[in-house]
PDB file of C-alpha atoms in Angstrom:
ATOM      1  CA  MET F 258       3.953  18.276  -6.266  1.00 92.00           C
ATOM      2  CA  LEU F 259       1.832  17.203  -2.596  1.00 96.00           C
ATOM      3  CA  LYS F 260       3.728  13.748  -2.444  1.00 96.00           C
ATOM      4  CA  VAL F 261       1.291  11.337   0.096  1.00 97.00           C
ATOM      5  CA  GLY F 262       2.130   8.145   2.144  1.00 97.00           C
ATOM      6  CA  LEU F 263      -1.226   5.977   2.653  1.00 97.00           C
ATOM      7  CA  THR F 264      -1.759   3.286   4.543  1.00 96.00           C
ATOM      8  CA  GLY F 265      -4.069   1.027   6.764  1.00 96.00           C
ATOM      9  CA  GLY F 266      -4.117  -1.863   9.000  1.00 93.00           C
ATOM     10  CA  ILE F 267      -5.800  -5.417   5.780  1.00 92.00           C
ATOM     11  CA  GLY F 268      -9.622  -5.091   5.953  1.00 94.00           C
ATOM     12  CA  ALA F 269      -9.164  -1.309   7.512  1.00 95.00           C
ATOM     13  CA  GLY F 270     -10.804  -0.355   3.615  1.00 94.00           C
ATOM     14  CA  LYS F 271      -7.410   1.645   2.858  1.00 95.00           C
ATOM     15  CA  SER F 272      -7.961   0.119  -0.794  1.00 93.00           C
ATOM     16  CA  GLU F 273     -11.440   2.105  -1.438  1.00 95.00           C
ATOM     17  CA  VAL F 274      -9.971   5.672  -0.027  1.00 97.00           C
ATOM     18  CA  SER F 275      -7.214   5.461  -2.739  1.00 96.00           C
ATOM     19  CA  ARG F 276      -9.748   4.083  -4.738  1.00 96.00           C
ATOM     20  CA  LEU F 277     -11.873   7.348  -4.021  1.00 97.00           C
ATOM     21  CA  LEU F 278      -9.017  10.145  -3.931  1.00 98.00           C
ATOM     22  CA  VAL F 279      -8.001   8.518  -7.554  1.00 97.00           C
ATOM     23  CA  GLU F 280     -11.970  10.254  -8.419  1.00 97.00           C
ATOM     24  CA  CYS F 281     -11.239  13.806  -6.449  1.00 97.00           C
ATOM     25  CA  GLY F 282      -7.802  14.402  -8.704  1.00 97.00           C
ATOM     26  CA  ALA F 283      -4.796  12.961  -6.726  1.00 97.00           C
ATOM     27  CA  VAL F 284      -2.499  10.447  -8.856  1.00 97.00           C
ATOM     28  CA  LEU F 285      -1.511   7.061  -7.222  1.00 97.00           C
ATOM     29  CA  ILE F 286       1.025   4.879  -6.742  1.00 96.00           C
ATOM     30  CA  ASP F 287       0.109   1.942  -5.926  1.00 94.00           C
ATOM     31  CA  ALA F 288       3.474  -0.518  -4.104  1.00 89.00           C
ATOM     32  CA  ASP F 289       1.939  -3.705  -4.608  1.00 89.00           C
ATOM     33  CA  ARG F 290       0.715  -3.191  -8.327  1.00 93.00           C
ATOM     34  CA  ILE F 291       4.092  -1.841  -9.064  1.00 95.00           C
ATOM     35  CA  ALA F 292       5.630  -5.331  -6.891  1.00 93.00           C
ATOM     36  CA  ARG F 293       3.809  -7.517 -10.131  1.00 94.00           C
ATOM     37  CA  GLU F 294       4.412  -5.508 -12.580  1.00 96.00           C
ATOM     38  CA  VAL F 295       8.741  -5.570 -12.366  1.00 97.00           C
ATOM     39  CA  VAL F 296       8.704  -9.687 -11.949  1.00 97.00           C
ATOM     40  CA  ALA F 297       6.174 -10.061 -14.749  1.00 96.00           C
ATOM     41  CA  PRO F 298       7.265 -12.566 -18.153  1.00 96.00           C
ATOM     42  CA  GLY F 299      10.309 -11.161 -19.962  1.00 95.00           C
ATOM     43  CA  THR F 300      11.265  -9.118 -17.486  1.00 96.00           C
ATOM     44  CA  PRO F 301      14.508  -8.211 -15.580  1.00 96.00           C
ATOM     45  CA  GLY F 302      13.464  -8.662 -12.388  1.00 97.00           C
ATOM     46  CA  LEU F 303      11.952 -11.876 -12.844  1.00 97.00           C
ATOM     47  CA  ALA F 304      15.046 -12.770 -14.960  1.00 97.00           C
ATOM     48  CA  ALA F 305      17.295 -11.628 -11.026  1.00 97.00           C
ATOM     49  CA  VAL F 306      14.030 -13.970  -9.403  1.00 97.00           C
ATOM     50  CA  VAL F 307      15.316 -17.047 -11.108  1.00 97.00           C
ATOM     51  CA  GLU F 308      18.559 -16.975 -11.233  1.00 97.00           C
ATOM     52  CA  ALA F 309      18.333 -16.308  -7.128  1.00 96.00           C
ATOM     53  CA  PHE F 310      15.257 -19.013  -7.022  1.00 96.00           C
ATOM     54  CA  GLY F 311      15.431 -21.628  -9.390  1.00 95.00           C
ATOM     55  CA  GLU F 312      13.475 -22.325 -12.374  1.00 94.00           C
ATOM     56  CA  ASP F 313      10.516 -23.841  -9.411  1.00 93.00           C
ATOM     57  CA  VAL F 314       9.578 -20.861  -9.145  1.00 95.00           C
ATOM     58  CA  LEU F 315       7.773 -20.414 -12.493  1.00 96.00           C
ATOM     59  CA  THR F 316       4.726 -21.814 -13.271  1.00 95.00           C
ATOM     60  CA  GLU F 317       4.075 -23.556 -16.604  1.00 93.00           C
ATOM     61  CA  ASP F 318       2.940 -20.601 -18.448  1.00 94.00           C
ATOM     62  CA  GLY F 319       6.925 -18.786 -17.534  1.00 94.00           C
ATOM     63  CA  SER F 320       5.360 -16.112 -14.803  1.00 96.00           C
ATOM     64  CA  LEU F 321       5.855 -15.716 -11.477  1.00 96.00           C
ATOM     65  CA  ASP F 322       4.442 -18.607  -8.837  1.00 94.00           C
ATOM     66  CA  ARG F 323       3.898 -16.434  -6.008  1.00 90.00           C
ATOM     67  CA  PRO F 324       2.466 -19.133  -3.792  1.00 86.00           C
ATOM     68  CA  LYS F 325       5.913 -21.059  -4.422  1.00 90.00           C
ATOM     69  CA  LEU F 326       8.177 -17.928  -3.414  1.00 92.00           C
ATOM     70  CA  GLY F 327       5.956 -17.230  -0.801  1.00 85.00           C
ATOM     71  CA  SER F 328       6.327 -20.646   0.436  1.00 85.00           C
ATOM     72  CA  ILE F 329      10.133 -20.567   0.196  1.00 88.00           C
ATOM     73  CA  VAL F 330      11.168 -16.901   2.122  1.00 87.00           C
ATOM     74  CA  PHE F 331       8.462 -16.546   4.858  1.00 79.00           C
ATOM     75  CA  ALA F 332       9.514 -19.177   6.346  1.00 78.00           C
ATOM     76  CA  ASP F 333      13.649 -18.252   5.504  1.00 87.00           C
ATOM     77  CA  PRO F 334      14.091 -14.357   6.872  1.00 85.00           C
ATOM     78  CA  ASP F 335      17.975 -14.730   4.798  1.00 92.00           C
ATOM     79  CA  ARG F 336      16.219 -16.067   1.389  1.00 92.00           C
ATOM     80  CA  LEU F 337      12.872 -13.141   2.031  1.00 89.00           C
ATOM     81  CA  ALA F 338      16.131 -10.647   1.612  1.00 91.00           C
ATOM     82  CA  VAL F 339      17.391 -11.728  -0.975  1.00 94.00           C
ATOM     83  CA  LEU F 340      13.859 -11.532  -2.564  1.00 94.00           C
ATOM     84  CA  ASN F 341      13.789  -7.772  -0.655  1.00 90.00           C
ATOM     85  CA  SER F 342      17.440  -6.919  -2.534  1.00 94.00           C
ATOM     86  CA  ILE F 343      15.986  -7.614  -5.809  1.00 95.00           C
ATOM     87  CA  VAL F 344      13.080  -6.186  -5.889  1.00 94.00           C
ATOM     88  CA  HIS F 345      12.549  -3.352  -3.168  1.00 89.00           C
ATOM     89  CA  PRO F 346      14.783  -1.105  -5.882  1.00 93.00           C
ATOM     90  CA  LEU F 347      12.853  -1.579  -9.381  1.00 95.00           C
ATOM     91  CA  VAL F 348       9.446  -1.073  -7.311  1.00 92.00           C
ATOM     92  CA  GLY F 349      11.259   2.401  -5.603  1.00 89.00           C
ATOM     93  CA  ALA F 350      13.114   3.277  -9.255  1.00 93.00           C
ATOM     94  CA  ARG F 351       9.433   2.376 -11.130  1.00 94.00           C
ATOM     95  CA  SER F 352       7.677   4.530  -8.380  1.00 92.00           C
ATOM     96  CA  ARG F 353      10.091   7.546  -8.771  1.00 91.00           C
ATOM     97  CA  GLU F 354       9.412   7.403 -13.052  1.00 94.00           C
ATOM     98  CA  LEU F 355       5.306   7.411 -12.160  1.00 94.00           C
ATOM     99  CA  GLU F 356       6.073  10.658  -9.489  1.00 93.00           C
ATOM    100  CA  GLU F 357       8.802  12.858 -11.686  1.00 94.00           C
ATOM    101  CA  ALA F 358       5.778  12.325 -14.683  1.00 95.00           C
ATOM    102  CA  ALA F 359       3.066  13.942 -12.866  1.00 94.00           C
ATOM    103  CA  ALA F 360       2.600  17.225 -12.894  1.00 92.00           C
ATOM    104  CA  GLU F 361       4.004  20.299 -11.421  1.00 90.00           C
ATOM    105  CA  ASP F 362       0.710  20.432  -9.223  1.00 91.00           C
ATOM    106  CA  ALA F 363      -0.353  17.274  -8.585  1.00 95.00           C
ATOM    107  CA  VAL F 364      -1.173  15.248  -5.397  1.00 97.00           C
ATOM    108  CA  VAL F 365       0.430  11.848  -5.476  1.00 97.00           C
ATOM    109  CA  ILE F 366      -0.597   8.976  -3.646  1.00 97.00           C
ATOM    110  CA  HIS F 367       1.493   6.258  -2.693  1.00 96.00           C
ATOM    111  CA  ASP F 368      -0.250   3.448  -1.359  1.00 95.00           C
ATOM    112  CA  VAL F 369       1.848   1.591   0.417  1.00 91.00           C
ATOM    113  CA  PRO F 370       0.443  -1.290   2.607  1.00 86.00           C
ATOM    114  CA  LEU F 371       3.715  -1.771   5.200  1.00 87.00           C
ATOM    115  CA  LEU F 372       4.952   2.003   5.300  1.00 93.00           C
ATOM    116  CA  THR F 373       5.010   1.673   8.801  1.00 94.00           C
ATOM    117  CA  GLU F 374       6.925  -1.843   9.614  1.00 90.00           C
ATOM    118  CA  ASN F 375       9.386  -0.210   7.876  1.00 88.00           C
ATOM    119  CA  GLY F 376       9.712   3.085   8.941  1.00 93.00           C
ATOM    120  CA  LEU F 377       8.921   5.180   5.548  1.00 93.00           C
ATOM    121  CA  ALA F 378       6.676   7.723   6.993  1.00 96.00           C
ATOM    122  CA  PRO F 379       9.650  10.607   6.296  1.00 96.00           C
ATOM    123  CA  LEU F 380       9.637  10.413   2.393  1.00 93.00           C
ATOM    124  CA  TYR F 381       6.621  11.851   1.965  1.00 96.00           C
ATOM    125  CA  ASP F 382       5.059  14.995   2.769  1.00 97.00           C
ATOM    126  CA  VAL F 383       1.825  14.055   4.536  1.00 98.00           C
ATOM    127  CA  VAL F 384       1.613  10.117   5.910  1.00 98.00           C
ATOM    128  CA  VAL F 385      -3.067   9.541   5.958  1.00 98.00           C
ATOM    129  CA  VAL F 386      -3.535   6.571   7.767  1.00 98.00           C
ATOM    130  CA  VAL F 387      -6.480   4.542   6.801  1.00 97.00           C
ATOM    131  CA  ASP F 388      -8.322   3.103  10.140  1.00 96.00           C
ATOM    132  CA  ALA F 389     -10.701   0.557  11.216  1.00 96.00           C
ATOM    133  CA  GLY F 390     -11.261  -0.262  14.605  1.00 95.00           C
ATOM    134  CA  PRO F 391     -10.173  -4.992  15.069  1.00 95.00           C
ATOM    135  CA  GLU F 392     -13.844  -5.723  14.780  1.00 95.00           C
ATOM    136  CA  THR F 393     -14.173  -4.651  11.234  1.00 95.00           C
ATOM    137  CA  GLN F 394     -10.993  -5.433  10.516  1.00 95.00           C
ATOM    138  CA  LEU F 395     -12.351  -9.273  11.409  1.00 96.00           C
ATOM    139  CA  ASP F 396     -15.404  -9.010   9.585  1.00 95.00           C
ATOM    140  CA  ARG F 397     -14.484  -7.395   6.131  1.00 94.00           C
ATOM    141  CA  LEU F 398     -11.734  -9.548   5.695  1.00 94.00           C
ATOM    142  CA  VAL F 399     -14.081 -12.674   6.412  1.00 95.00           C
ATOM    143  CA  ARG F 400     -17.757 -11.615   5.307  1.00 94.00           C
ATOM    144  CA  LEU F 401     -15.692 -10.165   2.099  1.00 91.00           C
ATOM    145  CA  ARG F 402     -12.748 -11.355   1.117  1.00 91.00           C
ATOM    146  CA  GLY F 403     -13.528 -15.175   2.518  1.00 91.00           C
ATOM    147  CA  MET F 404     -10.594 -15.422   4.723  1.00 89.00           C
ATOM    148  CA  THR F 405     -11.560 -18.101   7.955  1.00 91.00           C
ATOM    149  CA  GLU F 406     -11.112 -16.327  11.245  1.00 92.00           C
ATOM    150  CA  GLU F 407      -8.143 -17.901  12.111  1.00 90.00           C
ATOM    151  CA  ASP F 408      -5.841 -16.666   9.070  1.00 86.00           C
ATOM    152  CA  ALA F 409      -7.985 -13.010   9.095  1.00 90.00           C
ATOM    153  CA  ARG F 410      -6.991 -13.269  12.842  1.00 91.00           C
ATOM    154  CA  ALA F 411      -2.631 -14.243  12.446  1.00 86.00           C
ATOM    155  CA  ARG F 412      -2.983 -11.487   9.207  1.00 84.00           C
ATOM    156  CA  MET F 413      -4.032  -8.905  11.400  1.00 90.00           C
ATOM    157  CA  ALA F 414      -1.449 -10.029  14.040  1.00 88.00           C
ATOM    158  CA  ALA F 415       1.202 -10.266  11.689  1.00 83.00           C
ATOM    159  CA  GLN F 416       0.745  -6.261  10.425  1.00 89.00           C
ATOM    160  CA  SER F 417       2.261  -3.131  12.412  1.00 91.00           C
ATOM    161  CA  THR F 418      -0.103  -2.520  15.905  1.00 93.00           C
ATOM    162  CA  ARG F 419      -2.599   0.256  15.498  1.00 94.00           C
ATOM    163  CA  GLU F 420      -0.955   2.393  17.644  1.00 95.00           C
ATOM    164  CA  LYS F 421       2.264   2.545  15.314  1.00 96.00           C
ATOM    165  CA  ARG F 422       0.274   3.100  12.376  1.00 96.00           C
ATOM    166  CA  ARG F 423      -1.934   5.918  14.252  1.00 96.00           C
ATOM    167  CA  GLU F 424       1.412   7.427  15.418  1.00 96.00           C
ATOM    168  CA  ILE F 425       2.961   7.750  11.969  1.00 97.00           C
ATOM    169  CA  ALA F 426       0.061   9.605  10.594  1.00 97.00           C
ATOM    170  CA  ASP F 427      -0.643  13.038   9.832  1.00 97.00           C
ATOM    171  CA  ILE F 428      -4.007  12.291   9.015  1.00 98.00           C
ATOM    172  CA  VAL F 429      -6.976   9.741  10.360  1.00 98.00           C
ATOM    173  CA  ILE F 430      -9.294   8.541   8.036  1.00 97.00           C
ATOM    174  CA  ASP F 431     -11.433   6.879  10.222  1.00 96.00           C
ATOM    175  CA  ASN F 432     -13.620   4.577   8.418  1.00 96.00           C
ATOM    176  CA  ASP F 433     -16.073   2.499  11.500  1.00 94.00           C
ATOM    177  CA  VAL F 434     -18.751   3.466   8.764  1.00 94.00           C
ATOM    178  CA  PRO F 435     -20.701   3.359   5.861  1.00 93.00           C
ATOM    179  CA  LEU F 436     -19.722   3.818   2.691  1.00 93.00           C
ATOM    180  CA  GLU F 437     -21.726   7.363   2.796  1.00 96.00           C
ATOM    181  CA  GLU F 438     -20.216   8.720   4.899  1.00 97.00           C
ATOM    182  CA  LEU F 439     -16.328   7.184   4.122  1.00 97.00           C
ATOM    183  CA  GLN F 440     -17.094   9.241   0.739  1.00 97.00           C
ATOM    184  CA  ARG F 441     -17.329  12.443   2.657  1.00 97.00           C
ATOM    185  CA  ARG F 442     -14.751  12.007   4.895  1.00 97.00           C
ATOM    186  CA  VAL F 443     -12.435  10.928   1.841  1.00 98.00           C
ATOM    187  CA  LYS F 444     -13.636  14.462  -0.103  1.00 97.00           C
ATOM    188  CA  ASP F 445     -12.737  16.804   3.147  1.00 97.00           C
ATOM    189  CA  VAL F 446      -9.448  14.822   3.480  1.00 98.00           C
ATOM    190  CA  TRP F 447      -8.592  16.182  -0.505  1.00 98.00           C
ATOM    191  CA  ALA F 448      -9.827  19.601   0.205  1.00 97.00           C
ATOM    192  CA  GLU F 449      -6.837  19.168   3.103  1.00 97.00           C
ATOM    193  CA  LEU F 450      -4.517  17.703   0.396  1.00 97.00           C
ATOM    194  CA  VAL F 451      -5.172  20.438  -1.785  1.00 96.00           C
ATOM    195  CA  ARG F 452      -4.146  23.525   0.139  1.00 94.00           C
ATOM    196  CA  ARG F 453      -1.246  21.779   1.215  1.00 93.00           C
ATOM    197  CA  ALA F 454       0.106  20.784  -2.069  1.00 92.00           C
ATOM    198  CA  HIS F 455      -0.677  24.677  -3.185  1.00 86.00           C
ATOM    199  CA  GLY F 456       0.584  25.959   0.276  1.00 80.00           C
ATOM    200  CA  ALA F 457       3.771  24.015  -1.462  1.00 63.00           C
ATOM    201  CA  GLN F 458       4.660  25.865  -4.004  1.00 58.00           C
ATOM    202  CA  GLY F 459       4.034  28.649  -2.850  1.00 54.00           C
ATOM    203  CA  ASP F 460       6.412  28.532  -0.386  1.00 53.00           C
ATOM    204  CA  ARG F 461       9.456  27.768  -3.914  1.00 46.00           C
TER     205      ARG F 461
END
């Protein structure tokens, strides 16, 4: 099994790359999706969040009010640390379950938005960074996601720098290109990941 950490700045096209890698045959473990699953209604995770933050963080139907919780934690580093102490271990445990269920020769892609910021590169056999220039990122966020330019720039500034992401990369996918070219580049990367996966098996 080859454990791959996939990351990239907002608007760089990481989600598209992960989708293309799954089409090639990768097993995808999406940290953001798991983070939502572990605090779904009826889970111990949601119960722990309510215990820490109160019933006010629930919507009328009993699910987590993410905007309300976000307004609490992102203004207070201590409260954010409390939330992370609840959610991160649950995400880690679920990620390990999914990884263990994958085939022995699988290429497992961990889609981790904050891989660089949280210093997680050593957890993976290979780190793949999806990179795009700031103007490309800004254009995608405004044109495709409907953000204001001010909001898009603020979101970009809150993340790690482009240089720091590239520093931890074993493989960089430059995505200042049309989709057809991105598809070709991802296929080349997939071939390299499969080669490394088979090499890792041969080392046993």
